[in-house]
PDB file of C-alpha atoms in Angstrom:
ATOM      1  CA  ASP A   1       0.000   0.000   0.000  1.00 54.00           C
ATOM      2  CA  THR A   2       1.604   3.270  -1.103  1.00 69.00           C
ATOM      3  CA  GLY A   3      -0.947   5.579   0.490  1.00 93.00           C
ATOM      4  CA  VAL A   4      -0.582   7.775   3.555  1.00 96.00           C
ATOM      5  CA  SER A   5      -0.227   5.717   6.716  1.00 96.00           C
ATOM      6  CA  GLN A   6      -0.756   6.763  10.305  1.00 97.00           C
ATOM      7  CA  ASN A   7       0.136   5.060  13.542  1.00 97.00           C
ATOM      8  CA  PRO A   8      -1.332   4.212  15.876  1.00 97.00           C
ATOM      9  CA  ARG A   9      -4.876   3.983  14.560  1.00 96.00           C
ATOM     10  CA  HIS A  10      -6.309   4.288  18.049  1.00 97.00           C
ATOM     11  CA  LYS A  11      -4.886   5.721  21.254  1.00 98.00           C
ATOM     12  CA  ILE A  12      -6.497   5.823  24.662  1.00 98.00           C
ATOM     13  CA  THR A  13      -4.712   7.810  27.309  1.00 98.00           C
ATOM     14  CA  LYS A  14      -5.329   9.394  30.660  1.00 97.00           C
ATOM     15  CA  ARG A  15      -5.552  13.115  31.121  1.00 97.00           C
ATOM     16  CA  GLY A  16      -2.140  14.644  31.681  1.00 97.00           C
ATOM     17  CA  GLN A  17      -0.207  12.061  29.705  1.00 98.00           C
ATOM     18  CA  ASN A  18       1.821  12.813  26.578  1.00 98.00           C
ATOM     19  CA  VAL A  19       1.028  11.144  23.270  1.00 98.00           C
ATOM     20  CA  THR A  20       2.813  11.035  19.925  1.00 98.00           C
ATOM     21  CA  PHE A  21       1.371  10.158  16.546  1.00 98.00           C
ATOM     22  CA  ARG A  22       3.247   9.310  13.386  1.00 98.00           C
ATOM     23  CA  CYS A  23       2.395   9.994   9.768  1.00 98.00           C
ATOM     24  CA  ASP A  24       4.145   8.487   6.767  1.00 97.00           C
ATOM     25  CA  PRO A  25       3.184  10.408   3.640  1.00 96.00           C
ATOM     26  CA  ILE A  26       3.153   9.156   0.097  1.00 95.00           C
ATOM     27  CA  SER A  27       6.732   8.810  -1.036  1.00 92.00           C
ATOM     28  CA  GLU A  28       8.185  11.972  -2.582  1.00 87.00           C
ATOM     29  CA  HIS A  29       5.248  14.150  -1.516  1.00 92.00           C
ATOM     30  CA  ASN A  30       6.836  17.352  -0.314  1.00 91.00           C
ATOM     31  CA  ARG A  31       3.791  18.797   1.445  1.00 92.00           C
ATOM     32  CA  LEU A  32       2.411  17.343   4.652  1.00 95.00           C
ATOM     33  CA  TYR A  33      -0.598  18.539   6.618  1.00 95.00           C
ATOM     34  CA  TRP A  34      -2.127  17.734   9.986  1.00 96.00           C
ATOM     35  CA  TYR A  35      -5.845  18.185  10.638  1.00 95.00           C
ATOM     36  CA  ARG A  36      -8.076  17.481  13.615  1.00 96.00           C
ATOM     37  CA  GLN A  37     -11.647  16.282  13.344  1.00 96.00           C
ATOM     38  CA  THR A  38     -14.253  16.077  16.084  1.00 94.00           C
ATOM     39  CA  LEU A  39     -17.516  14.200  15.843  1.00 90.00           C
ATOM     40  CA  GLY A  40     -19.960  15.729  13.372  1.00 89.00           C
ATOM     41  CA  GLN A  41     -17.548  18.353  12.133  1.00 91.00           C
ATOM     42  CA  GLY A  42     -15.298  18.652   9.129  1.00 92.00           C
ATOM     43  CA  PRO A  43     -11.535  18.403   9.561  1.00 93.00           C
ATOM     44  CA  GLU A  44      -9.786  21.519  10.906  1.00 93.00           C
ATOM     45  CA  PHE A  45      -6.329  22.523   9.724  1.00 92.00           C
ATOM     46  CA  LEU A  46      -3.585  22.341  12.353  1.00 95.00           C
ATOM     47  CA  THR A  47      -0.255  22.727  10.620  1.00 94.00           C
ATOM     48  CA  TYR A  48       1.612  22.365   7.323  1.00 91.00           C
ATOM     49  CA  PHE A  49       5.110  21.358   6.236  1.00 93.00           C
ATOM     50  CA  GLN A  50       6.880  21.992   2.970  1.00 91.00           C
ATOM     51  CA  ASN A  51       9.654  19.402   3.075  1.00 92.00           C
ATOM     52  CA  GLU A  52      11.109  19.738   6.600  1.00 93.00           C
ATOM     53  CA  ALA A  53      10.014  23.332   7.151  1.00 93.00           C
ATOM     54  CA  GLN A  54       6.903  23.991   9.201  1.00 92.00           C
ATOM     55  CA  LEU A  55       5.402  26.942   7.337  1.00 90.00           C
ATOM     56  CA  GLU A  56       2.063  27.492   8.991  1.00 89.00           C
ATOM     57  CA  LYS A  57       0.404  26.705  12.297  1.00 91.00           C
ATOM     58  CA  SER A  58      -3.217  27.213  13.199  1.00 90.00           C
ATOM     59  CA  ARG A  59      -4.239  29.025  16.356  1.00 88.00           C
ATOM     60  CA  LEU A  60      -5.811  25.693  17.297  1.00 82.00           C
ATOM     61  CA  LEU A  61      -2.288  24.406  17.842  1.00 86.00           C
ATOM     62  CA  SER A  62      -1.677  25.408  21.444  1.00 87.00           C
ATOM     63  CA  ASP A  63       1.764  25.295  23.023  1.00 92.00           C
ATOM     64  CA  ARG A  64       0.998  21.755  24.185  1.00 95.00           C
ATOM     65  CA  PHE A  65       1.097  20.628  20.568  1.00 96.00           C
ATOM     66  CA  SER A  66       4.272  20.212  18.564  1.00 95.00           C
ATOM     67  CA  ALA A  67       4.850  18.766  15.130  1.00 96.00           C
ATOM     68  CA  GLU A  68       8.055  17.818  13.390  1.00 96.00           C
ATOM     69  CA  ARG A  69       9.152  16.530  10.024  1.00 96.00           C
ATOM     70  CA  PRO A  70      12.881  16.139  10.620  1.00 91.00           C
ATOM     71  CA  LYS A  71      13.994  14.712   7.296  1.00 87.00           C
ATOM     72  CA  GLY A  72      11.197  15.904   5.124  1.00 86.00           C
ATOM     73  CA  SER A  73       9.626  12.470   5.055  1.00 91.00           C
ATOM     74  CA  PHE A  74       7.582  11.170   8.006  1.00 96.00           C
ATOM     75  CA  SER A  75       6.089  13.535  10.557  1.00 97.00           C
ATOM     76  CA  THR A  76       5.191  13.300  14.232  1.00 98.00           C
ATOM     77  CA  LEU A  77       2.559  15.175  16.177  1.00 97.00           C
ATOM     78  CA  GLU A  78       3.014  15.285  19.942  1.00 97.00           C
ATOM     79  CA  ILE A  79       0.463  16.427  22.468  1.00 97.00           C
ATOM     80  CA  GLN A  80       1.755  17.123  25.943  1.00 97.00           C
ATOM     81  CA  ARG A  81      -0.370  17.077  29.098  1.00 97.00           C
ATOM     82  CA  THR A  82      -3.421  15.824  27.228  1.00 97.00           C
ATOM     83  CA  GLU A  83      -6.851  17.177  28.115  1.00 96.00           C
ATOM     84  CA  GLN A  84     -10.254  15.636  27.502  1.00 96.00           C
ATOM     85  CA  GLY A  85     -10.871  18.303  24.872  1.00 95.00           C
ATOM     86  CA  ASP A  86      -8.033  16.850  22.819  1.00 96.00           C
ATOM     87  CA  SER A  87     -10.139  13.777  22.091  1.00 97.00           C
ATOM     88  CA  ALA A  88     -10.557  13.729  18.324  1.00 97.00           C
ATOM     89  CA  MET A  89      -9.453  12.100  15.085  1.00 97.00           C
ATOM     90  CA  TYR A  90      -6.059  13.397  13.978  1.00 98.00           C
ATOM     91  CA  LEU A  91      -5.647  13.236  10.214  1.00 97.00           C
ATOM     92  CA  CYS A  92      -2.534  13.549   8.135  1.00 97.00           C
ATOM     93  CA  ALA A  93      -2.495  14.410   4.451  1.00 95.00           C
ATOM     94  CA  SER A  94       0.239  14.782   1.857  1.00 94.00           C
ATOM     95  CA  SER A  95       0.516  16.264  -1.607  1.00 91.00           C
ATOM     96  CA  LEU A  96       2.928  17.035  -4.401  1.00 89.00           C
ATOM     97  CA  PRO A  97       1.811  20.104  -6.325  1.00 80.00           C
ATOM     98  CA  PRO A  98       2.481  19.559 -10.033  1.00 76.00           C
ATOM     99  CA  GLU A  99       5.027  21.987 -11.454  1.00 74.00           C
ATOM    100  CA  GLY A 100       3.238  24.995 -12.822  1.00 68.00           C
ATOM    101  CA  ALA A 101      -0.209  23.661 -11.973  1.00 68.00           C
ATOM    102  CA  PRO A 102      -2.619  25.944 -10.083  1.00 65.00           C
ATOM    103  CA  THR A 103      -3.816  23.292  -7.663  1.00 71.00           C
ATOM    104  CA  ASP A 104      -2.819  20.047  -6.059  1.00 74.00           C
ATOM    105  CA  THR A 105      -4.653  17.143  -4.475  1.00 85.00           C
ATOM    106  CA  GLN A 106      -4.269  16.134  -0.851  1.00 90.00           C
ATOM    107  CA  TYR A 107      -4.281  12.463   0.028  1.00 93.00           C
ATOM    108  CA  PHE A 108      -5.416  11.648   3.534  1.00 95.00           C
ATOM    109  CA  GLY A 109      -4.410   8.854   5.843  1.00 96.00           C
ATOM    110  CA  PRO A 110      -6.882   6.815   7.916  1.00 95.00           C
ATOM    111  CA  GLY A 111      -6.337   8.969  10.978  1.00 97.00           C
ATOM    112  CA  THR A 112      -5.448   8.342  14.599  1.00 97.00           C
ATOM    113  CA  ARG A 113      -8.394   8.389  16.968  1.00 97.00           C
ATOM    114  CA  LEU A 114      -7.392   9.792  20.358  1.00 98.00           C
ATOM    115  CA  THR A 115      -9.506   9.283  23.437  1.00 98.00           C
ATOM    116  CA  VAL A 116      -8.460  11.117  26.592  1.00 98.00           C
ATOM    117  CA  LEU A 117     -10.033   9.723  29.748  1.00 96.00           C
TER     118      LEU A 117
ATOM    119  CA  LEU B   1     -10.768  31.735   1.580  1.00 56.00           C
ATOM    120  CA  ALA B   2     -14.301  31.494   0.283  1.00 63.00           C
ATOM    121  CA  LYS B   3     -16.970  30.151   2.612  1.00 82.00           C
ATOM    122  CA  THR B   4     -19.201  27.380   1.342  1.00 90.00           C
ATOM    123  CA  THR B   5     -22.783  26.458   2.169  1.00 92.00           C
ATOM    124  CA  GLN B   6     -24.254  23.035   1.475  1.00 95.00           C
ATOM    125  CA  PRO B   7     -27.193  21.044   2.827  1.00 96.00           C
ATOM    126  CA  ILE B   8     -26.520  19.249   6.093  1.00 95.00           C
ATOM    127  CA  SER B   9     -28.081  16.013   4.929  1.00 96.00           C
ATOM    128  CA  MET B  10     -29.730  14.281   1.968  1.00 97.00           C
ATOM    129  CA  ASP B  11     -31.498  10.980   1.491  1.00 97.00           C
ATOM    130  CA  SER B  12     -31.621   8.937  -1.679  1.00 97.00           C
ATOM    131  CA  TYR B  13     -32.364   5.429  -2.901  1.00 97.00           C
ATOM    132  CA  GLU B  14     -30.157   2.993  -4.687  1.00 97.00           C
ATOM    133  CA  GLY B  15     -29.947   3.563  -8.427  1.00 96.00           C
ATOM    134  CA  GLN B  16     -30.962   7.209  -8.278  1.00 97.00           C
ATOM    135  CA  GLU B  17     -28.890  10.157  -9.399  1.00 97.00           C
ATOM    136  CA  VAL B  18     -27.918  12.450  -6.530  1.00 97.00           C
ATOM    137  CA  ASN B  19     -27.110  16.116  -6.929  1.00 98.00           C
ATOM    138  CA  ILE B  20     -25.534  18.044  -4.072  1.00 97.00           C
ATOM    139  CA  THR B  21     -25.338  21.792  -4.535  1.00 96.00           C
ATOM    140  CA  CYS B  22     -22.810  24.036  -2.838  1.00 95.00           C
ATOM    141  CA  SER B  23     -22.961  27.827  -2.635  1.00 94.00           C
ATOM    142  CA  HIS B  24     -19.769  29.873  -2.662  1.00 92.00           C
ATOM    143  CA  ASN B  25     -20.766  33.453  -3.346  1.00 91.00           C
ATOM    144  CA  ASN B  26     -17.369  34.931  -2.509  1.00 88.00           C
ATOM    145  CA  ILE B  27     -15.272  32.656  -4.692  1.00 89.00           C
ATOM    146  CA  ALA B  28     -12.124  34.366  -5.970  1.00 86.00           C
ATOM    147  CA  THR B  29     -10.959  34.457  -9.567  1.00 86.00           C
ATOM    148  CA  ASN B  30      -8.162  31.941  -9.027  1.00 82.00           C
ATOM    149  CA  ASP B  31     -10.106  29.597  -6.727  1.00 86.00           C
ATOM    150  CA  TYR B  32     -10.860  26.025  -7.716  1.00 89.00           C
ATOM    151  CA  ILE B  33     -13.804  23.981  -6.453  1.00 91.00           C
ATOM    152  CA  THR B  34     -13.037  20.591  -4.960  1.00 91.00           C
ATOM    153  CA  TRP B  35     -15.195  17.860  -3.508  1.00 95.00           C
ATOM    154  CA  TYR B  36     -14.086  15.269  -0.987  1.00 95.00           C
ATOM    155  CA  GLN B  37     -15.881  12.165   0.290  1.00 97.00           C
ATOM    156  CA  GLN B  38     -15.479  10.771   3.777  1.00 97.00           C
ATOM    157  CA  PHE B  39     -16.628   7.436   5.157  1.00 95.00           C
ATOM    158  CA  PRO B  40     -16.878   6.872   8.916  1.00 90.00           C
ATOM    159  CA  SER B  41     -13.513   6.344  10.615  1.00 87.00           C
ATOM    160  CA  GLN B  42     -11.604   7.139   7.421  1.00 92.00           C
ATOM    161  CA  GLY B  43      -9.822  10.188   6.080  1.00 94.00           C
ATOM    162  CA  PRO B  44     -11.441  12.283   3.335  1.00 95.00           C
ATOM    163  CA  ARG B  45     -10.933  11.117  -0.216  1.00 95.00           C
ATOM    164  CA  PHE B  46     -10.637  13.415  -3.246  1.00 92.00           C
ATOM    165  CA  ILE B  47     -13.541  13.008  -5.664  1.00 95.00           C
ATOM    166  CA  ILE B  48     -13.382  15.741  -8.262  1.00 94.00           C
ATOM    167  CA  GLN B  49     -12.130  19.246  -8.913  1.00 91.00           C
ATOM    168  CA  GLY B  50     -13.045  21.939 -11.393  1.00 92.00           C
ATOM    169  CA  TYR B  51     -12.788  25.594 -12.293  1.00 92.00           C
ATOM    170  CA  LYS B  52     -15.684  26.206 -14.656  1.00 91.00           C
ATOM    171  CA  THR B  53     -18.331  24.488 -16.820  1.00 91.00           C
ATOM    172  CA  LYS B  54     -18.367  20.728 -16.416  1.00 95.00           C
ATOM    173  CA  VAL B  55     -15.876  18.139 -15.267  1.00 95.00           C
ATOM    174  CA  THR B  56     -16.503  14.397 -15.335  1.00 96.00           C
ATOM    175  CA  ASN B  57     -14.498  11.469 -14.081  1.00 95.00           C
ATOM    176  CA  GLU B  58     -15.236   7.824 -13.373  1.00 93.00           C
ATOM    177  CA  VAL B  59     -16.883   8.659 -10.064  1.00 92.00           C
ATOM    178  CA  ALA B  60     -18.858  11.885 -10.492  1.00 96.00           C
ATOM    179  CA  SER B  61     -19.575  14.998 -12.483  1.00 97.00           C
ATOM    180  CA  LEU B  62     -19.145  18.565 -11.355  1.00 97.00           C
ATOM    181  CA  PHE B  63     -21.261  21.321 -12.838  1.00 97.00           C
ATOM    182  CA  ILE B  64     -20.167  24.934 -12.406  1.00 97.00           C
ATOM    183  CA  PRO B  65     -22.258  27.784 -13.835  1.00 96.00           C
ATOM    184  CA  ALA B  66     -20.681  30.771 -15.528  1.00 95.00           C
ATOM    185  CA  ASP B  67     -20.798  32.998 -12.434  1.00 95.00           C
ATOM    186  CA  ARG B  68     -19.102  30.226 -10.362  1.00 95.00           C
ATOM    187  CA  LYS B  69     -21.066  31.210  -7.275  1.00 94.00           C
ATOM    188  CA  SER B  70     -22.305  27.670  -6.877  1.00 95.00           C
ATOM    189  CA  SER B  71     -21.457  24.168  -7.988  1.00 96.00           C
ATOM    190  CA  THR B  72     -23.271  20.842  -8.137  1.00 97.00           C
ATOM    191  CA  LEU B  73     -21.757  17.453  -7.499  1.00 97.00           C
ATOM    192  CA  SER B  74     -23.639  14.763  -9.406  1.00 98.00           C
ATOM    193  CA  LEU B  75     -23.374  11.110  -8.423  1.00 97.00           C
ATOM    194  CA  PRO B  76     -24.954   8.811 -11.021  1.00 94.00           C
ATOM    195  CA  ARG B  77     -26.866   5.734  -9.903  1.00 93.00           C
ATOM    196  CA  VAL B  78     -25.819   5.720  -6.267  1.00 96.00           C
ATOM    197  CA  SER B  79     -25.393   2.539  -4.290  1.00 96.00           C
ATOM    198  CA  LEU B  80     -25.440   1.854  -0.556  1.00 96.00           C
ATOM    199  CA  SER B  81     -21.657   2.237  -0.515  1.00 95.00           C
ATOM    200  CA  ASP B  82     -22.010   5.892  -1.512  1.00 96.00           C
ATOM    201  CA  THR B  83     -23.405   6.660   1.933  1.00 97.00           C
ATOM    202  CA  ALA B  84     -20.860   9.152   3.254  1.00 97.00           C
ATOM    203  CA  VAL B  85     -20.214  12.796   4.049  1.00 97.00           C
ATOM    204  CA  TYR B  86     -19.454  14.980   1.043  1.00 97.00           C
ATOM    205  CA  TYR B  87     -17.470  18.185   1.460  1.00 96.00           C
ATOM    206  CA  CYS B  88     -17.344  21.119  -0.941  1.00 93.00           C
ATOM    207  CA  LEU B  89     -14.223  23.269  -0.708  1.00 89.00           C
ATOM    208  CA  VAL B  90     -12.988  26.310  -2.574  1.00 86.00           C
ATOM    209  CA  GLY B  91      -9.931  28.436  -2.498  1.00 76.00           C
ATOM    210  CA  HIS B  92      -6.961  26.078  -2.178  1.00 58.00           C
ATOM    211  CA  GLY B  93      -4.144  25.946  -4.641  1.00 56.00           C
ATOM    212  CA  SER B  94      -0.501  25.076  -5.035  1.00 52.00           C
ATOM    213  CA  SER B  95       0.487  28.750  -5.079  1.00 52.00           C
ATOM    214  CA  ASN B  96      -0.224  29.125  -1.371  1.00 59.00           C
ATOM    215  CA  THR B  97      -0.102  26.800   1.621  1.00 65.00           C
ATOM    216  CA  GLY B  98      -2.861  24.696   0.141  1.00 72.00           C
ATOM    217  CA  LYS B  99      -4.569  24.122   3.474  1.00 78.00           C
ATOM    218  CA  LEU B 100      -8.130  22.904   3.125  1.00 83.00           C
ATOM    219  CA  ILE B 101     -11.004  24.611   4.893  1.00 82.00           C
ATOM    220  CA  PHE B 102     -13.795  22.124   5.489  1.00 87.00           C
ATOM    221  CA  GLY B 103     -17.367  22.971   6.396  1.00 85.00           C
ATOM    222  CA  GLN B 104     -19.774  20.518   7.995  1.00 86.00           C
ATOM    223  CA  GLY B 105     -20.383  18.738   4.721  1.00 94.00           C
ATOM    224  CA  THR B 106     -23.479  16.968   3.442  1.00 97.00           C
ATOM    225  CA  THR B 107     -24.302  13.601   4.926  1.00 97.00           C
ATOM    226  CA  LEU B 108     -25.753  11.454   2.160  1.00 97.00           C
ATOM    227  CA  GLN B 109     -27.776   8.460   3.232  1.00 97.00           C
ATOM    228  CA  VAL B 110     -28.526   5.956   0.464  1.00 97.00           C
ATOM    229  CA  LYS B 111     -31.382   3.612   1.239  1.00 96.00           C
ATOM    230  CA  PRO B 112     -32.143   0.251  -0.365  1.00 94.00           C
TER     231      PRO B 112
END
Protein backbone atom coordinates (compact mmCIF):
# COMPACT_ATOMS: atom_id res chain seq x y z
CA ASP A 1 0.00 0.00 0.00
CA THR A 2 1.60 3.27 -1.10
CA GLY A 3 -0.95 5.58 0.49
CA VAL A 4 -0.58 7.77 3.56
CA SER A 5 -0.23 5.72 6.72
CA GLN A 6 -0.76 6.76 10.30
CA ASN A 7 0.14 5.06 13.54
CA PRO A 8 -1.33 4.21 15.88
CA ARG A 9 -4.88 3.98 14.56
CA HIS A 10 -6.31 4.29 18.05
CA LYS A 11 -4.89 5.72 21.25
CA ILE A 12 -6.50 5.82 24.66
CA THR A 13 -4.71 7.81 27.31
CA LYS A 14 -5.33 9.39 30.66
CA ARG A 15 -5.55 13.11 31.12
CA GLY A 16 -2.14 14.64 31.68
CA GLN A 17 -0.21 12.06 29.71
CA ASN A 18 1.82 12.81 26.58
CA VAL A 19 1.03 11.14 23.27
CA THR A 20 2.81 11.03 19.92
CA PHE A 21 1.37 10.16 16.55
CA ARG A 22 3.25 9.31 13.39
CA CYS A 23 2.40 9.99 9.77
CA ASP A 24 4.15 8.49 6.77
CA PRO A 25 3.18 10.41 3.64
CA ILE A 26 3.15 9.16 0.10
CA SER A 27 6.73 8.81 -1.04
CA GLU A 28 8.18 11.97 -2.58
CA HIS A 29 5.25 14.15 -1.52
CA ASN A 30 6.84 17.35 -0.31
CA ARG A 31 3.79 18.80 1.45
CA LEU A 32 2.41 17.34 4.65
CA TYR A 33 -0.60 18.54 6.62
CA TRP A 34 -2.13 17.73 9.99
CA TYR A 35 -5.85 18.19 10.64
CA ARG A 36 -8.08 17.48 13.61
CA GLN A 37 -11.65 16.28 13.34
CA THR A 38 -14.25 16.08 16.08
CA LEU A 39 -17.52 14.20 15.84
CA GLY A 40 -19.96 15.73 13.37
CA GLN A 41 -17.55 18.35 12.13
CA GLY A 42 -15.30 18.65 9.13
CA PRO A 43 -11.53 18.40 9.56
CA GLU A 44 -9.79 21.52 10.91
CA PHE A 45 -6.33 22.52 9.72
CA LEU A 46 -3.59 22.34 12.35
CA THR A 47 -0.25 22.73 10.62
CA TYR A 48 1.61 22.36 7.32
CA PHE A 49 5.11 21.36 6.24
CA GLN A 50 6.88 21.99 2.97
CA ASN A 51 9.65 19.40 3.07
CA GLU A 52 11.11 19.74 6.60
CA ALA A 53 10.01 23.33 7.15
CA GLN A 54 6.90 23.99 9.20
CA LEU A 55 5.40 26.94 7.34
CA GLU A 56 2.06 27.49 8.99
CA LYS A 57 0.40 26.71 12.30
CA SER A 58 -3.22 27.21 13.20
CA ARG A 59 -4.24 29.03 16.36
CA LEU A 60 -5.81 25.69 17.30
CA LEU A 61 -2.29 24.41 17.84
CA SER A 62 -1.68 25.41 21.44
CA ASP A 63 1.76 25.30 23.02
CA ARG A 64 1.00 21.76 24.19
CA PHE A 65 1.10 20.63 20.57
CA SER A 66 4.27 20.21 18.56
CA ALA A 67 4.85 18.77 15.13
CA GLU A 68 8.06 17.82 13.39
CA ARG A 69 9.15 16.53 10.02
CA PRO A 70 12.88 16.14 10.62
CA LYS A 71 13.99 14.71 7.30
CA GLY A 72 11.20 15.90 5.12
CA SER A 73 9.63 12.47 5.06
CA PHE A 74 7.58 11.17 8.01
CA SER A 75 6.09 13.53 10.56
CA THR A 76 5.19 13.30 14.23
CA LEU A 77 2.56 15.17 16.18
CA GLU A 78 3.01 15.29 19.94
CA ILE A 79 0.46 16.43 22.47
CA GLN A 80 1.76 17.12 25.94
CA ARG A 81 -0.37 17.08 29.10
CA THR A 82 -3.42 15.82 27.23
CA GLU A 83 -6.85 17.18 28.11
CA GLN A 84 -10.25 15.64 27.50
CA GLY A 85 -10.87 18.30 24.87
CA ASP A 86 -8.03 16.85 22.82
CA SER A 87 -10.14 13.78 22.09
CA ALA A 88 -10.56 13.73 18.32
CA MET A 89 -9.45 12.10 15.09
CA TYR A 90 -6.06 13.40 13.98
CA LEU A 91 -5.65 13.24 10.21
CA CYS A 92 -2.53 13.55 8.13
CA ALA A 93 -2.49 14.41 4.45
CA SER A 94 0.24 14.78 1.86
CA SER A 95 0.52 16.26 -1.61
CA LEU A 96 2.93 17.03 -4.40
CA PRO A 97 1.81 20.10 -6.33
CA PRO A 98 2.48 19.56 -10.03
CA GLU A 99 5.03 21.99 -11.45
CA GLY A 100 3.24 25.00 -12.82
CA ALA A 101 -0.21 23.66 -11.97
CA PRO A 102 -2.62 25.94 -10.08
CA THR A 103 -3.82 23.29 -7.66
CA ASP A 104 -2.82 20.05 -6.06
CA THR A 105 -4.65 17.14 -4.48
CA GLN A 106 -4.27 16.13 -0.85
CA TYR A 107 -4.28 12.46 0.03
CA PHE A 108 -5.42 11.65 3.53
CA GLY A 109 -4.41 8.85 5.84
CA PRO A 110 -6.88 6.82 7.92
CA GLY A 111 -6.34 8.97 10.98
CA THR A 112 -5.45 8.34 14.60
CA ARG A 113 -8.39 8.39 16.97
CA LEU A 114 -7.39 9.79 20.36
CA THR A 115 -9.51 9.28 23.44
CA VAL A 116 -8.46 11.12 26.59
CA LEU A 117 -10.03 9.72 29.75
CA LEU B 1 -10.77 31.73 1.58
CA ALA B 2 -14.30 31.49 0.28
CA LYS B 3 -16.97 30.15 2.61
CA THR B 4 -19.20 27.38 1.34
CA THR B 5 -22.78 26.46 2.17
CA GLN B 6 -24.25 23.04 1.47
CA PRO B 7 -27.19 21.04 2.83
CA ILE B 8 -26.52 19.25 6.09
CA SER B 9 -28.08 16.01 4.93
CA MET B 10 -29.73 14.28 1.97
CA ASP B 11 -31.50 10.98 1.49
CA SER B 12 -31.62 8.94 -1.68
CA TYR B 13 -32.36 5.43 -2.90
CA GLU B 14 -30.16 2.99 -4.69
CA GLY B 15 -29.95 3.56 -8.43
CA GLN B 16 -30.96 7.21 -8.28
CA GLU B 17 -28.89 10.16 -9.40
CA VAL B 18 -27.92 12.45 -6.53
CA ASN B 19 -27.11 16.12 -6.93
CA ILE B 20 -25.53 18.04 -4.07
CA THR B 21 -25.34 21.79 -4.53
CA CYS B 22 -22.81 24.04 -2.84
CA SER B 23 -22.96 27.83 -2.64
CA HIS B 24 -19.77 29.87 -2.66
CA ASN B 25 -20.77 33.45 -3.35
CA ASN B 26 -17.37 34.93 -2.51
CA ILE B 27 -15.27 32.66 -4.69
CA ALA B 28 -12.12 34.37 -5.97
CA THR B 29 -10.96 34.46 -9.57
CA ASN B 30 -8.16 31.94 -9.03
CA ASP B 31 -10.11 29.60 -6.73
CA TYR B 32 -10.86 26.03 -7.72
CA ILE B 33 -13.80 23.98 -6.45
CA THR B 34 -13.04 20.59 -4.96
CA TRP B 35 -15.20 17.86 -3.51
CA TYR B 36 -14.09 15.27 -0.99
CA GLN B 37 -15.88 12.17 0.29
CA GLN B 38 -15.48 10.77 3.78
CA PHE B 39 -16.63 7.44 5.16
CA PRO B 40 -16.88 6.87 8.92
CA SER B 41 -13.51 6.34 10.62
CA GLN B 42 -11.60 7.14 7.42
CA GLY B 43 -9.82 10.19 6.08
CA PRO B 44 -11.44 12.28 3.34
CA ARG B 45 -10.93 11.12 -0.22
CA PHE B 46 -10.64 13.42 -3.25
CA ILE B 47 -13.54 13.01 -5.66
CA ILE B 48 -13.38 15.74 -8.26
CA GLN B 49 -12.13 19.25 -8.91
CA GLY B 50 -13.04 21.94 -11.39
CA TYR B 51 -12.79 25.59 -12.29
CA LYS B 52 -15.68 26.21 -14.66
CA THR B 53 -18.33 24.49 -16.82
CA LYS B 54 -18.37 20.73 -16.42
CA VAL B 55 -15.88 18.14 -15.27
CA THR B 56 -16.50 14.40 -15.33
CA ASN B 57 -14.50 11.47 -14.08
CA GLU B 58 -15.24 7.82 -13.37
CA VAL B 59 -16.88 8.66 -10.06
CA ALA B 60 -18.86 11.88 -10.49
CA SER B 61 -19.58 15.00 -12.48
CA LEU B 62 -19.15 18.56 -11.35
CA PHE B 63 -21.26 21.32 -12.84
CA ILE B 64 -20.17 24.93 -12.41
CA PRO B 65 -22.26 27.78 -13.84
CA ALA B 66 -20.68 30.77 -15.53
CA ASP B 67 -20.80 33.00 -12.43
CA ARG B 68 -19.10 30.23 -10.36
CA LYS B 69 -21.07 31.21 -7.27
CA SER B 70 -22.31 27.67 -6.88
CA SER B 71 -21.46 24.17 -7.99
CA THR B 72 -23.27 20.84 -8.14
CA LEU B 73 -21.76 17.45 -7.50
CA SER B 74 -23.64 14.76 -9.41
CA LEU B 75 -23.37 11.11 -8.42
CA PRO B 76 -24.95 8.81 -11.02
CA ARG B 77 -26.87 5.73 -9.90
CA VAL B 78 -25.82 5.72 -6.27
CA SER B 79 -25.39 2.54 -4.29
CA LEU B 80 -25.44 1.85 -0.56
CA SER B 81 -21.66 2.24 -0.52
CA ASP B 82 -22.01 5.89 -1.51
CA THR B 83 -23.40 6.66 1.93
CA ALA B 84 -20.86 9.15 3.25
CA VAL B 85 -20.21 12.80 4.05
CA TYR B 86 -19.45 14.98 1.04
CA TYR B 87 -17.47 18.19 1.46
CA CYS B 88 -17.34 21.12 -0.94
CA LEU B 89 -14.22 23.27 -0.71
CA VAL B 90 -12.99 26.31 -2.57
CA GLY B 91 -9.93 28.44 -2.50
CA HIS B 92 -6.96 26.08 -2.18
CA GLY B 93 -4.14 25.95 -4.64
CA SER B 94 -0.50 25.08 -5.04
CA SER B 95 0.49 28.75 -5.08
CA ASN B 96 -0.22 29.12 -1.37
CA THR B 97 -0.10 26.80 1.62
CA GLY B 98 -2.86 24.70 0.14
CA LYS B 99 -4.57 24.12 3.47
CA LEU B 100 -8.13 22.90 3.13
CA ILE B 101 -11.00 24.61 4.89
CA PHE B 102 -13.79 22.12 5.49
CA GLY B 103 -17.37 22.97 6.40
CA GLN B 104 -19.77 20.52 8.00
CA GLY B 105 -20.38 18.74 4.72
CA THR B 106 -23.48 16.97 3.44
CA THR B 107 -24.30 13.60 4.93
CA LEU B 108 -25.75 11.45 2.16
CA GLN B 109 -27.78 8.46 3.23
CA VAL B 110 -28.53 5.96 0.46
CA LYS B 111 -31.38 3.61 1.24
CA PRO B 112 -32.14 0.25 -0.37
